[in-house]
XYZ file of N, CA and C in Angstrom:
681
model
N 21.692 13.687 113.490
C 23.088 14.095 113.346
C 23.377 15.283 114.259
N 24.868 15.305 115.173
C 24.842 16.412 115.911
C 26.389 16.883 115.600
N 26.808 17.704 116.269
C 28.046 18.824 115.944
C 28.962 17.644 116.662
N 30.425 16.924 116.003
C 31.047 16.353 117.032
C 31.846 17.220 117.800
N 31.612 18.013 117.789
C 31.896 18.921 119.053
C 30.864 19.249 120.562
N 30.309 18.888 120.045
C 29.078 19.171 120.564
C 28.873 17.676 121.872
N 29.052 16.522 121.032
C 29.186 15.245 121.384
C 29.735 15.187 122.556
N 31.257 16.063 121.798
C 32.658 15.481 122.967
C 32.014 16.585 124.401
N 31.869 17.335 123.925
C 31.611 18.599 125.079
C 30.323 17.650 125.929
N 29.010 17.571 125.494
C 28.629 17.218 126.431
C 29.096 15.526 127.298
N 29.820 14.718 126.554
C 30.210 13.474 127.962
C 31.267 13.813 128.538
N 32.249 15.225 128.080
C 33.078 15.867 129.219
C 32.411 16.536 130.485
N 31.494 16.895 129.758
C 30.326 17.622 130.861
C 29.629 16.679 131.756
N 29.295 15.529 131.173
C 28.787 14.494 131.977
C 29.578 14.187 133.299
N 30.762 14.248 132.592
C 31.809 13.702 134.040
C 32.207 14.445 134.789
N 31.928 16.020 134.504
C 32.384 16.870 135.520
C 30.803 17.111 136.275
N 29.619 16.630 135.976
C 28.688 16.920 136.280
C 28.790 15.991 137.712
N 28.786 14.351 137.058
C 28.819 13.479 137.937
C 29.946 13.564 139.615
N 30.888 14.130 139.167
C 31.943 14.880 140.078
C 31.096 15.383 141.144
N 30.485 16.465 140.574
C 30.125 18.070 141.413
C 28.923 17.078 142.353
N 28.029 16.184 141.644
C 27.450 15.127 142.671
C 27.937 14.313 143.589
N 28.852 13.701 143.018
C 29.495 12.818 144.626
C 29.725 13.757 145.759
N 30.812 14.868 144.843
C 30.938 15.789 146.281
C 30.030 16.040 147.068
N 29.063 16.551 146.105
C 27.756 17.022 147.187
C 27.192 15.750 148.216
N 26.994 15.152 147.546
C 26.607 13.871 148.258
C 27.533 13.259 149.454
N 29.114 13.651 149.359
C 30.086 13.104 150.464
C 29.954 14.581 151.475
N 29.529 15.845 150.709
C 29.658 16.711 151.880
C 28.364 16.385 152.677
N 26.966 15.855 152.209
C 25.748 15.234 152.709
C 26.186 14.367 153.677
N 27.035 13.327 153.385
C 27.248 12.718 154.473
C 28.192 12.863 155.250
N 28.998 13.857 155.014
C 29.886 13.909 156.437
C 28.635 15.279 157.400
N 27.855 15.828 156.719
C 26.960 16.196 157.541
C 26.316 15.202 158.426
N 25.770 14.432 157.632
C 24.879 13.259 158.549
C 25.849 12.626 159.546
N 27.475 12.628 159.837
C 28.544 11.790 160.549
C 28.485 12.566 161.438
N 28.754 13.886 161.514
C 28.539 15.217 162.397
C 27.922 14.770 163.628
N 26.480 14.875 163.208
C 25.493 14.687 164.312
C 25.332 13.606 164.728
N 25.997 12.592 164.236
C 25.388 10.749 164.657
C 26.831 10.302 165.906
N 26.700 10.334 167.292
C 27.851 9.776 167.834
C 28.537 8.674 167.367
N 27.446 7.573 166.871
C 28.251 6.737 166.419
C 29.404 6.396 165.231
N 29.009 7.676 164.365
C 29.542 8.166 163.163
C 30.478 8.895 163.112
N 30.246 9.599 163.969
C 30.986 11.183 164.445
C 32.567 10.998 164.152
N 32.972 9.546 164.461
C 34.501 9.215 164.912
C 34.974 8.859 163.975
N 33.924 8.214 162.358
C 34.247 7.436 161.146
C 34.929 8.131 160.547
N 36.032 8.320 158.999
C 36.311 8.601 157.699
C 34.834 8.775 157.091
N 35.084 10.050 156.280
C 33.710 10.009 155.286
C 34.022 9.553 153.921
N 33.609 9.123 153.555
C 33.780 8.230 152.190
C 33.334 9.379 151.055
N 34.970 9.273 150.467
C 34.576 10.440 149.283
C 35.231 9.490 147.575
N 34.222 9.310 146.789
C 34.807 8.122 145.801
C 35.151 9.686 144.695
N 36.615 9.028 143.750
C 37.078 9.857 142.796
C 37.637 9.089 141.822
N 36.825 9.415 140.705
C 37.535 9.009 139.351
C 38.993 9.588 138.727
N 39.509 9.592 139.089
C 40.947 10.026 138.265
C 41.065 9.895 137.040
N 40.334 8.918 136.150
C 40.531 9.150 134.887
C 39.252 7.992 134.324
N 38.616 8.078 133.479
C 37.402 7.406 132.273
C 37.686 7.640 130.901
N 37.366 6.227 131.057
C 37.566 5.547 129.326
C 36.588 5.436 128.626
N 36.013 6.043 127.711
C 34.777 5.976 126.992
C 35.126 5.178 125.560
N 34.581 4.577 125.048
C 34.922 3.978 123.487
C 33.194 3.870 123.010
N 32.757 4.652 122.150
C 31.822 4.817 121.201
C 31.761 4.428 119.939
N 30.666 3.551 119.784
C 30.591 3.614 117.597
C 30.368 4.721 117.504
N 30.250 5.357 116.281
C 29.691 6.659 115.550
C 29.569 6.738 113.945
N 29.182 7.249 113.537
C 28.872 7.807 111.789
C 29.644 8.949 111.845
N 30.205 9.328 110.733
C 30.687 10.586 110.542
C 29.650 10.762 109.391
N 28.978 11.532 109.340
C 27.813 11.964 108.268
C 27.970 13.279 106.856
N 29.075 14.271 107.923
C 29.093 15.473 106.837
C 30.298 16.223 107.382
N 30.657 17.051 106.691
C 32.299 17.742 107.268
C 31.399 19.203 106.557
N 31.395 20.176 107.308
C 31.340 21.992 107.191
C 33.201 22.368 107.436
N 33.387 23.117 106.114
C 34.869 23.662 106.021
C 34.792 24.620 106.924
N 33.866 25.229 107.133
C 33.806 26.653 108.110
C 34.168 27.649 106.852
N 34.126 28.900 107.600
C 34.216 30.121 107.203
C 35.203 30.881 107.678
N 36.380 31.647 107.336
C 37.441 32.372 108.133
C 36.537 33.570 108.138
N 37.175 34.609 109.602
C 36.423 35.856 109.432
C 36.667 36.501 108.308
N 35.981 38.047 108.511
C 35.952 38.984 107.669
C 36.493 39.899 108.225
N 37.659 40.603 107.973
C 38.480 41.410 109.234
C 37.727 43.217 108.651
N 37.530 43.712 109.250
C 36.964 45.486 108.876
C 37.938 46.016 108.070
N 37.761 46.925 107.431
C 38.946 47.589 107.031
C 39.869 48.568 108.016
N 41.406 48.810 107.763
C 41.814 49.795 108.528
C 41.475 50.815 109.369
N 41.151 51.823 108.381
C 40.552 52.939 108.724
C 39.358 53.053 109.694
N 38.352 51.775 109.551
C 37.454 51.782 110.704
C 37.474 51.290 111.883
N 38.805 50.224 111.774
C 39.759 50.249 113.070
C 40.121 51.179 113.795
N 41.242 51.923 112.950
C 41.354 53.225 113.034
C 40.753 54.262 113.963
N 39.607 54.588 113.474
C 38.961 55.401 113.960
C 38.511 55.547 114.987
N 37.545 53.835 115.145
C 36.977 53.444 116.470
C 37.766 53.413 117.428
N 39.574 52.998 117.341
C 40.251 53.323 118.694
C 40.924 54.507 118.844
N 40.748 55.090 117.964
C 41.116 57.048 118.275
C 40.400 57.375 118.785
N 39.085 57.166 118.639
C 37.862 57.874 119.218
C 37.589 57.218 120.955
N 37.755 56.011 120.923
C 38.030 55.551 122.523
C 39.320 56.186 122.824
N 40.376 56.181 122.115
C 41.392 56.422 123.119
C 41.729 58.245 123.795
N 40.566 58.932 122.781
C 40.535 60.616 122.550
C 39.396 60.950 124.290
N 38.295 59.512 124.636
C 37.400 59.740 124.875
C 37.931 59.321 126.487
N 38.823 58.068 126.719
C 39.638 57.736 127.407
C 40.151 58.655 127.908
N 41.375 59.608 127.308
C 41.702 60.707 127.958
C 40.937 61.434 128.769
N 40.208 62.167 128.237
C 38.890 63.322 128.472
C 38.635 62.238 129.799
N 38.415 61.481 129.940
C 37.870 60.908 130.936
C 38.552 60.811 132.764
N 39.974 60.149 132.351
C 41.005 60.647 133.103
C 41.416 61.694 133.458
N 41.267 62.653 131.833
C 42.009 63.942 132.495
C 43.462 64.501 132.193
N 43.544 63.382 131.325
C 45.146 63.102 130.327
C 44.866 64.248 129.215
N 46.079 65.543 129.207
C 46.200 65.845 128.152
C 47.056 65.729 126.636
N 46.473 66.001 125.810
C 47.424 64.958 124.644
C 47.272 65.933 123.375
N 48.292 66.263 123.083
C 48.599 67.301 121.749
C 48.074 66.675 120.698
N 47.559 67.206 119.836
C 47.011 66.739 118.042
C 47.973 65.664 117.522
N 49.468 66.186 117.499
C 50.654 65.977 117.421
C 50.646 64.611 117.834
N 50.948 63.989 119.070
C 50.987 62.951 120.002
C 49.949 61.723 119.540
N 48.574 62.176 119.053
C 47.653 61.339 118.744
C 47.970 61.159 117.625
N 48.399 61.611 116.577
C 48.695 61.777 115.029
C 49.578 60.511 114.897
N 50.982 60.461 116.444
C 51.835 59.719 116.423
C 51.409 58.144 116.498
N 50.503 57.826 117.053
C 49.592 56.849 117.679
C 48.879 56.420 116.694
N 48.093 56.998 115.840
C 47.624 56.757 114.627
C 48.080 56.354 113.774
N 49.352 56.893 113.368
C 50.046 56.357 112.342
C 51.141 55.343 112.806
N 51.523 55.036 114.054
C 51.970 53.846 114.476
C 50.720 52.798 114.381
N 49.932 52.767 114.178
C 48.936 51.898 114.403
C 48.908 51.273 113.421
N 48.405 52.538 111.912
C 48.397 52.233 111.071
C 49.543 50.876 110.612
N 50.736 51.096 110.742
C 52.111 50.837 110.099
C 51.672 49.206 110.957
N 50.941 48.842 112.237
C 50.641 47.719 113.084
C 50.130 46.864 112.338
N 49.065 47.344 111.421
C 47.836 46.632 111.238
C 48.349 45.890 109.782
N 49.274 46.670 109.121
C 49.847 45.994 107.455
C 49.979 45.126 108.195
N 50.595 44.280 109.341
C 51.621 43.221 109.861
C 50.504 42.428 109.891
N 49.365 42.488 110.446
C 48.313 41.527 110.428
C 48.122 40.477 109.140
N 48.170 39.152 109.557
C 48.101 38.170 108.612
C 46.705 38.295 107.783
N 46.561 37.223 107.053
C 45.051 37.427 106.613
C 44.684 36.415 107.317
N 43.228 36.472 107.665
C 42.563 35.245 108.416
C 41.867 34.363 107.749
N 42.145 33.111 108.781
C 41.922 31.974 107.850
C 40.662 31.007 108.721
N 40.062 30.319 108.579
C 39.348 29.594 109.938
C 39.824 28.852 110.918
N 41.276 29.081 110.873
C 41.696 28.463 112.157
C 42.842 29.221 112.578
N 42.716 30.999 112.071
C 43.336 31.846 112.732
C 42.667 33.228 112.507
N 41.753 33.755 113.837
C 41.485 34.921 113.888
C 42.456 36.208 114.047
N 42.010 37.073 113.269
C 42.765 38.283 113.732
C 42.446 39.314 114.786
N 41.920 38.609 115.073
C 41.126 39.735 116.848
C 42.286 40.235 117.395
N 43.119 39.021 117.976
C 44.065 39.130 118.844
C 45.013 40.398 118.495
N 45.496 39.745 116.446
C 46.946 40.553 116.196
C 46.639 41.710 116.362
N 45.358 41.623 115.987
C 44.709 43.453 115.980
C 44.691 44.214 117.262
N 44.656 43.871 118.577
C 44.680 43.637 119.781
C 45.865 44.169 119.852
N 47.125 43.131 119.653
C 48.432 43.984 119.888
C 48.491 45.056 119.523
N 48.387 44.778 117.632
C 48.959 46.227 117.588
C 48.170 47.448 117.717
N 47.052 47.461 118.344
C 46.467 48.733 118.869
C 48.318 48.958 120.246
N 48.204 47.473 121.101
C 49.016 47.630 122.187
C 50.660 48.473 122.151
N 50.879 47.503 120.675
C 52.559 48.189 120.383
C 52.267 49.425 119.746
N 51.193 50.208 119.188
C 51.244 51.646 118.775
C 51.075 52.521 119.685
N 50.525 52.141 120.859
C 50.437 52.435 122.535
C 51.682 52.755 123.250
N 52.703 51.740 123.122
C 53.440 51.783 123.921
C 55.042 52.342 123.031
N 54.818 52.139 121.989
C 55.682 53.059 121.019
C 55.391 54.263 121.159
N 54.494 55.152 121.335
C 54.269 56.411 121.290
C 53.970 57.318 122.567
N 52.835 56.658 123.099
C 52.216 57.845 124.034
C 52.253 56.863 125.757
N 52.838 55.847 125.589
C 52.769 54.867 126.876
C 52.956 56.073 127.819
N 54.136 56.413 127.485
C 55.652 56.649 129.262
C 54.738 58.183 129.222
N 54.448 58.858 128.257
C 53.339 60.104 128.775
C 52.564 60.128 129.379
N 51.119 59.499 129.518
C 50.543 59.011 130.054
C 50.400 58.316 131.462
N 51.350 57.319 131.399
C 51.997 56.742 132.619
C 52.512 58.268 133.803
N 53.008 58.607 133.095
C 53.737 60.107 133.775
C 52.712 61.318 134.280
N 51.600 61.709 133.032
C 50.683 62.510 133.762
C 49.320 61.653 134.716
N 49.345 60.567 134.775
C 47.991 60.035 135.914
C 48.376 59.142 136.531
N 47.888 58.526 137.063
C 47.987 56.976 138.032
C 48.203 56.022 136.849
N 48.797 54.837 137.805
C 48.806 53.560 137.163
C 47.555 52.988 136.975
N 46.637 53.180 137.868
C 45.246 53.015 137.697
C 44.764 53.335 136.431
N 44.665 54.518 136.188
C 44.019 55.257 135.133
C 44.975 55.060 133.644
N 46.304 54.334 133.865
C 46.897 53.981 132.812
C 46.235 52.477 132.486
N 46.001 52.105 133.223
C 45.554 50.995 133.265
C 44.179 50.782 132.325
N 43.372 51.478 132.874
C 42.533 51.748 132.184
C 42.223 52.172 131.210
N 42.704 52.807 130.543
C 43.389 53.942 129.504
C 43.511 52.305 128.341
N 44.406 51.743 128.564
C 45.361 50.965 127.603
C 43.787 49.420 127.261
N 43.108 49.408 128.657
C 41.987 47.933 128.776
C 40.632 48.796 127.481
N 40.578 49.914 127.635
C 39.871 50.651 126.758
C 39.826 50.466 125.658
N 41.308 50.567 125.359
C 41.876 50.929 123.604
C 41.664 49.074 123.200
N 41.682 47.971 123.790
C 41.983 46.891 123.692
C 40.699 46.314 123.466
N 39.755 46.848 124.255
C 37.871 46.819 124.169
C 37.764 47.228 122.448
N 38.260 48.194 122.565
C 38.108 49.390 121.409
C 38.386 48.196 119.838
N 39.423 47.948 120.483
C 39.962 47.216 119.054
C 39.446 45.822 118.451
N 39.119 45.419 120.235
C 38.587 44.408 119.562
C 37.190 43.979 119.482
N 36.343 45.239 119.510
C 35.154 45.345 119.184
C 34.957 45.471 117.368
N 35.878 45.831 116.966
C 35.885 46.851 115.500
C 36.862 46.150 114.650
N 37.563 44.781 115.441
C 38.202 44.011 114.015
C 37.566 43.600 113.073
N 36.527 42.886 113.436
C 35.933 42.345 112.562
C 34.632 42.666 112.127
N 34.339 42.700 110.640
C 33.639 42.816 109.563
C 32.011 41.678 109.605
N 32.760 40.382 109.976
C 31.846 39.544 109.790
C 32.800 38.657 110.726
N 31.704 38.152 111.960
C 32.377 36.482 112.498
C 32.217 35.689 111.291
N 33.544 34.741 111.915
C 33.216 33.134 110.537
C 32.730 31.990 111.296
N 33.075 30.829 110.859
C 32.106 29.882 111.284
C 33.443 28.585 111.010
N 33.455 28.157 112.380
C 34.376 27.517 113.010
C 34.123 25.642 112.161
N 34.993 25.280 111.572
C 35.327 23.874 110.566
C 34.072 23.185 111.793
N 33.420 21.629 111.361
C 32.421 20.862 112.059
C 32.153 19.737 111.225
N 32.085 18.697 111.954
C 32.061 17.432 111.408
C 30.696 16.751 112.148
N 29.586 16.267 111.051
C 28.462 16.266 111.956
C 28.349 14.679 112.175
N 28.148 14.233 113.091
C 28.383 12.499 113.474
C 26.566 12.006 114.222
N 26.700 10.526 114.529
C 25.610 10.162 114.929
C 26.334 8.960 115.788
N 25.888 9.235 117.002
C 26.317 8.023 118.190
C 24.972 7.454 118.721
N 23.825 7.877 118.215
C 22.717 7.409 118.647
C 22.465 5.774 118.535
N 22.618 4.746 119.107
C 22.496 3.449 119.397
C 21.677 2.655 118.044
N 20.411 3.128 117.819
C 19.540 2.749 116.603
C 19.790 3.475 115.373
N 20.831 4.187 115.175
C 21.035 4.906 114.002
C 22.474 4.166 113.453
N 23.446 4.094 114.520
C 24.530 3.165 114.234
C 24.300 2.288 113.456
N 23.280 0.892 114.368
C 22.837 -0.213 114.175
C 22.384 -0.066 112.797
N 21.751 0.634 112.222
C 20.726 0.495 111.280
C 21.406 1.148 110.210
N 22.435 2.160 109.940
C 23.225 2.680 108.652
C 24.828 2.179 108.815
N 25.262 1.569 109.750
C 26.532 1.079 109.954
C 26.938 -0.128 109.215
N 27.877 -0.384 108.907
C 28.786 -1.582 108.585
C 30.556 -1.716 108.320
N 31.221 -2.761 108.485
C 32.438 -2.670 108.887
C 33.332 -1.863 108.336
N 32.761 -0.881 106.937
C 33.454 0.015 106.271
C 33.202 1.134 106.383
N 32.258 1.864 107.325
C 31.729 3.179 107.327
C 31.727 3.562 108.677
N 31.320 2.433 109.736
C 31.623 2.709 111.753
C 33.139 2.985 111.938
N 33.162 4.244 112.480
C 34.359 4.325 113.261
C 34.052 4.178 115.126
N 35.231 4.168 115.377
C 35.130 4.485 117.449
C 35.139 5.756 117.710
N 35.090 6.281 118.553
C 35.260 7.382 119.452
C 36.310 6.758 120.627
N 37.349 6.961 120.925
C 38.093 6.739 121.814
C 38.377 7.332 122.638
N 37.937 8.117 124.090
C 38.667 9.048 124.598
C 38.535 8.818 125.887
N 39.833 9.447 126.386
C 40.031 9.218 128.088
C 40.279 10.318 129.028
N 39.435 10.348 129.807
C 39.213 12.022 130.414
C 39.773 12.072 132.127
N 41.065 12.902 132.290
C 41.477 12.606 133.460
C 41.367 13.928 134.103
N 41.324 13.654 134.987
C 40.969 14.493 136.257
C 41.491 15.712 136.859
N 41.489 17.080 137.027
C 42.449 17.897 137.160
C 41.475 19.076 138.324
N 41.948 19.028 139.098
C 41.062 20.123 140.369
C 40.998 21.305 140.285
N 40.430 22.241 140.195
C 40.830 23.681 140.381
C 40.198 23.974 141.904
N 40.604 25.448 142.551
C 40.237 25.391 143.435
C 40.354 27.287 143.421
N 39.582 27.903 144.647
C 39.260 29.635 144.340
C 40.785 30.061 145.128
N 41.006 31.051 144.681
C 42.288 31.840 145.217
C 41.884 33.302 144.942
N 42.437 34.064 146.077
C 41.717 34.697 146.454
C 42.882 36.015 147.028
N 42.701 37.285 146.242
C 43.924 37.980 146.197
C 44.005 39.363 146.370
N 44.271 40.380 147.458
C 44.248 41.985 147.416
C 44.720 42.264 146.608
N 43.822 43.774 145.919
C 44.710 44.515 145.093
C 45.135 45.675 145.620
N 46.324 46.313 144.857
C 46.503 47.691 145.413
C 45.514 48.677 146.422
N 44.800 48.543 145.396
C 43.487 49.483 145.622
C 42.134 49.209 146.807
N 42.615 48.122 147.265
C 42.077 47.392 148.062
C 40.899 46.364 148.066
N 40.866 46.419 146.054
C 39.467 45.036 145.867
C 40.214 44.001 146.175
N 39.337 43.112 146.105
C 39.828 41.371 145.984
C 39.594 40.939 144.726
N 40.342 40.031 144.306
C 40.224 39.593 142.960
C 40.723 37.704 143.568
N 39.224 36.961 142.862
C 39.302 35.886 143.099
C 38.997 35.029 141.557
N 40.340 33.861 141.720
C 41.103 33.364 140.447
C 40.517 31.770 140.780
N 40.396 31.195 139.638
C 40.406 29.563 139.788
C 41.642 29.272 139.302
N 42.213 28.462 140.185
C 43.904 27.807 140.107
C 43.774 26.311 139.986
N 44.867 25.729 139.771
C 44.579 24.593 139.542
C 44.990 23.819 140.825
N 44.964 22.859 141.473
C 44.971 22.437 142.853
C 46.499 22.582 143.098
């Protein structure tokens, strides 16, 4: 019995595997066309699946409900991004009144009531995420912004966001799973017309390709886009 997740992932993988081979194999031979005069003048033959149809028997054997997380409490939210965002400063060079941080804190606080409770098919990483972001930008943003670079605001805000979402959670949960068997002799041998289902799925084709981009500052930052 394996994870049907697990299943689908690896014959998606199969086909992007089989992909990354032809290519290689058509860039092999337009090498070999290169050097051959007689070749030199041909089309190189590049074959592409655009889309595969797979249809599988399977067992469905067992269903796991999963587990929703365990979100931390406030206060140790709290803390952990005061203490990055206190440490953040100092670092930059940003100065920030008792006052100002107090403001930030208790906007935060007032963030985090808004947080739903989590369920296994909704983490609170993220909400927690914002509202570190909207107690940020309610309070001490346009200060900040004003005493350093955009750089260092920048940084400043990717910190508090590390910060937060290192310290949401209490306990990871454990994502719902349905455990199946597509193995050929296992079908055959526990199957019959009331218990085999199919697997039906059709996997089409979509390119990405590198893009490739200056920043201000003069790094490059290179993105996969889609063709």
């Amino acid at each position: 019995m394996a994870d049907l997740g697990v299943i689908l992932g690896a014959l998606i993988s199969g086909v992007v595997h089989a992909r990354r081979i032809a290519d290689e194999e058509s860039a092999a031979v337009a090498e070999h066309y290169k050097d051959n005069p007689l070749l030199s003048g041909m089309s190189i033959p590049r074959v592409r699946l655009p889309e595969v149809s797979i249809n599988i028997p399977m067992l469905i054997e067992a269903q796991d409900e999963g587990e929703a997380d365990q979100i931390a409490d406030a206060e140790t939210i709290k803390k952990a991004v005061g203490e990055e965002l206190k440490n953040s400063l100092s670092r930059e060079g940003v100065k920030m009144t008792a006052e100002e941080l107090q403001r930030f804190d208790t906007a935060f606080a007032q963030q985090l009531k808004k947080v739903a409770v989590p369920s296994v098919y909704r983490s609170p990483r993220e909400a927690i995420i914002r509202a570190a972001e909207d107690a940020y930008s309610e309070t001490i943003k346009d200060k900040i912004v004003k005493a350093s670079t955009l750089a260092a605001a920048s940084r400043i805000v990717s910190n508090i966001r590390f910060s937060a979402s290192g310290s949401a959670l209490q306990k990871v949960g454990r994502a719902p799973r349905i455990g199946a068997s597509v193995l050929t002799a296992e079908v055959k041998d526990k199957s019959s017309n009331e218990n085999v289902s199919r697997l039906t799925l059709t996997l089409r084709e979509e390119g990405m390709e590198w893009s490739v981009g200056q920043n201000d500052d003069g790094t490059m930052t290179r993105k996969l886009t889609p063709e």
